[in-house]
Amino acid sequence: MASVPATSGATRSRQIRSTGCRVALDRNFTPTAPNQVWTPDITYPGTDEGWLYLAIVLDLFNREVVGWSLKPRMTADIVTDP
């Protein structure tokens, strides 16, 4: 579980659980080089002002964030932002 720091309007950190699709990777989570396997995740931390929706893409080789989007509503553009 990753700890997500408090954002503007939030009073404390919250623990976030993530789940992902493992079928396409045939359970091989150890790529040998960067940019071979990316994985998405969407999570929704709660704040005092309501929910925020965070979509991220991680490179499984080094666990670096490749891209992210933060929105006040979970709509299709959270995953299609350029």
Short mmCIF file of C-alpha atoms in Angstrom, two decimals:
data_model
loop_
_atom_site.label_atom_id
_atom_site.label_comp_id
_atom_site.label_asym_id
_atom_site.label_seq_id
_atom_site.Cartn_x
_atom_site.Cartn_y
_atom_site.Cartn_z
CA MET A 1 0.00 0.00 0.00
CA ALA A 2 1.24 3.46 -0.84
CA SER A 3 0.65 6.47 1.35
CA VAL A 4 -0.74 9.47 -0.49
CA PRO A 5 0.21 12.81 1.07
CA ALA A 6 -2.53 15.23 2.03
CA THR A 7 -3.52 17.64 -0.71
CA SER A 8 -4.93 21.12 -0.44
CA GLY A 9 -7.97 20.99 1.79
CA ALA A 10 -7.09 17.61 3.27
CA THR A 11 -6.23 17.19 6.92
CA ARG A 12 -4.28 13.93 6.82
CA SER A 13 -2.75 11.27 4.59
CA ARG A 14 -4.86 8.32 3.60
CA GLN A 15 -3.85 4.79 2.77
CA ILE A 16 -4.72 3.82 -0.79
CA ARG A 17 -4.96 0.30 -2.16
CA SER A 18 -4.47 -0.28 -5.83
CA THR A 19 -5.44 -3.18 -8.03
CA GLY A 20 -4.30 -3.80 -11.55
CA CYS A 21 -4.84 -6.02 -14.56
CA ARG A 22 -2.29 -8.82 -14.49
CA VAL A 23 -3.63 -11.07 -17.24
CA ALA A 24 -1.96 -9.36 -20.21
CA LEU A 25 1.48 -9.56 -18.57
CA ASP A 26 1.20 -13.28 -17.91
CA ARG A 27 2.28 -12.39 -14.35
CA ASN A 28 5.72 -11.23 -15.56
CA PHE A 29 6.27 -8.07 -13.52
CA THR A 30 10.03 -7.84 -14.04
CA PRO A 31 10.77 -6.15 -17.37
CA THR A 32 14.47 -6.04 -18.28
CA ALA A 33 14.55 -2.44 -19.53
CA PRO A 34 12.59 0.81 -19.20
CA ASN A 35 9.53 1.51 -21.39
CA GLN A 36 8.69 -2.13 -22.03
CA VAL A 37 5.71 -2.41 -19.68
CA TRP A 38 3.55 0.41 -18.35
CA THR A 39 0.65 -0.12 -16.00
CA PRO A 40 -2.23 2.24 -15.19
CA ASP A 41 -3.98 2.82 -11.91
CA ILE A 42 -6.84 5.04 -10.80
CA THR A 43 -7.32 5.90 -7.15
CA TYR A 44 -9.52 8.36 -5.32
CA PRO A 45 -8.23 9.99 -2.14
CA GLY A 46 -10.82 11.77 -0.03
CA THR A 47 -10.25 15.33 1.18
CA ASP A 48 -12.23 17.70 3.38
CA GLU A 49 -13.58 19.21 0.16
CA GLY A 50 -14.65 15.89 -1.37
CA TRP A 51 -13.06 13.19 -3.53
CA LEU A 52 -10.24 13.71 -6.00
CA TYR A 53 -9.53 11.21 -8.75
CA LEU A 54 -5.92 10.41 -9.63
CA ALA A 55 -4.97 8.40 -12.71
CA ILE A 56 -1.32 7.40 -13.03
CA VAL A 57 0.80 5.36 -15.43
CA LEU A 58 3.84 3.57 -13.99
CA ASP A 59 6.86 2.07 -15.74
CA LEU A 60 7.17 -1.39 -14.15
CA PHE A 61 10.94 -1.54 -14.70
CA ASN A 62 11.85 1.25 -12.29
CA ARG A 63 8.43 2.10 -10.78
CA GLU A 64 8.64 5.66 -12.08
CA VAL A 65 5.51 7.66 -12.80
CA VAL A 66 5.30 8.11 -16.58
CA GLY A 67 2.19 10.29 -16.48
CA TRP A 68 -0.64 11.38 -14.24
CA SER A 69 -3.90 13.31 -14.19
CA LEU A 70 -5.85 14.68 -11.22
CA LYS A 71 -9.52 15.64 -11.60
CA PRO A 72 -12.43 16.51 -9.29
CA ARG A 73 -14.69 14.04 -11.19
CA MET A 74 -13.99 10.63 -12.70
CA THR A 75 -14.77 11.20 -16.36
CA ALA A 76 -13.19 9.77 -19.50
CA ASP A 77 -10.83 12.72 -19.88
CA ILE A 78 -8.90 11.66 -16.77
CA VAL A 79 -7.28 8.90 -18.84
CA THR A 80 -7.23 10.66 -22.20
CA ASP A 81 -5.51 13.91 -21.21
CA PRO A 82 -2.45 14.51 -23.39
#
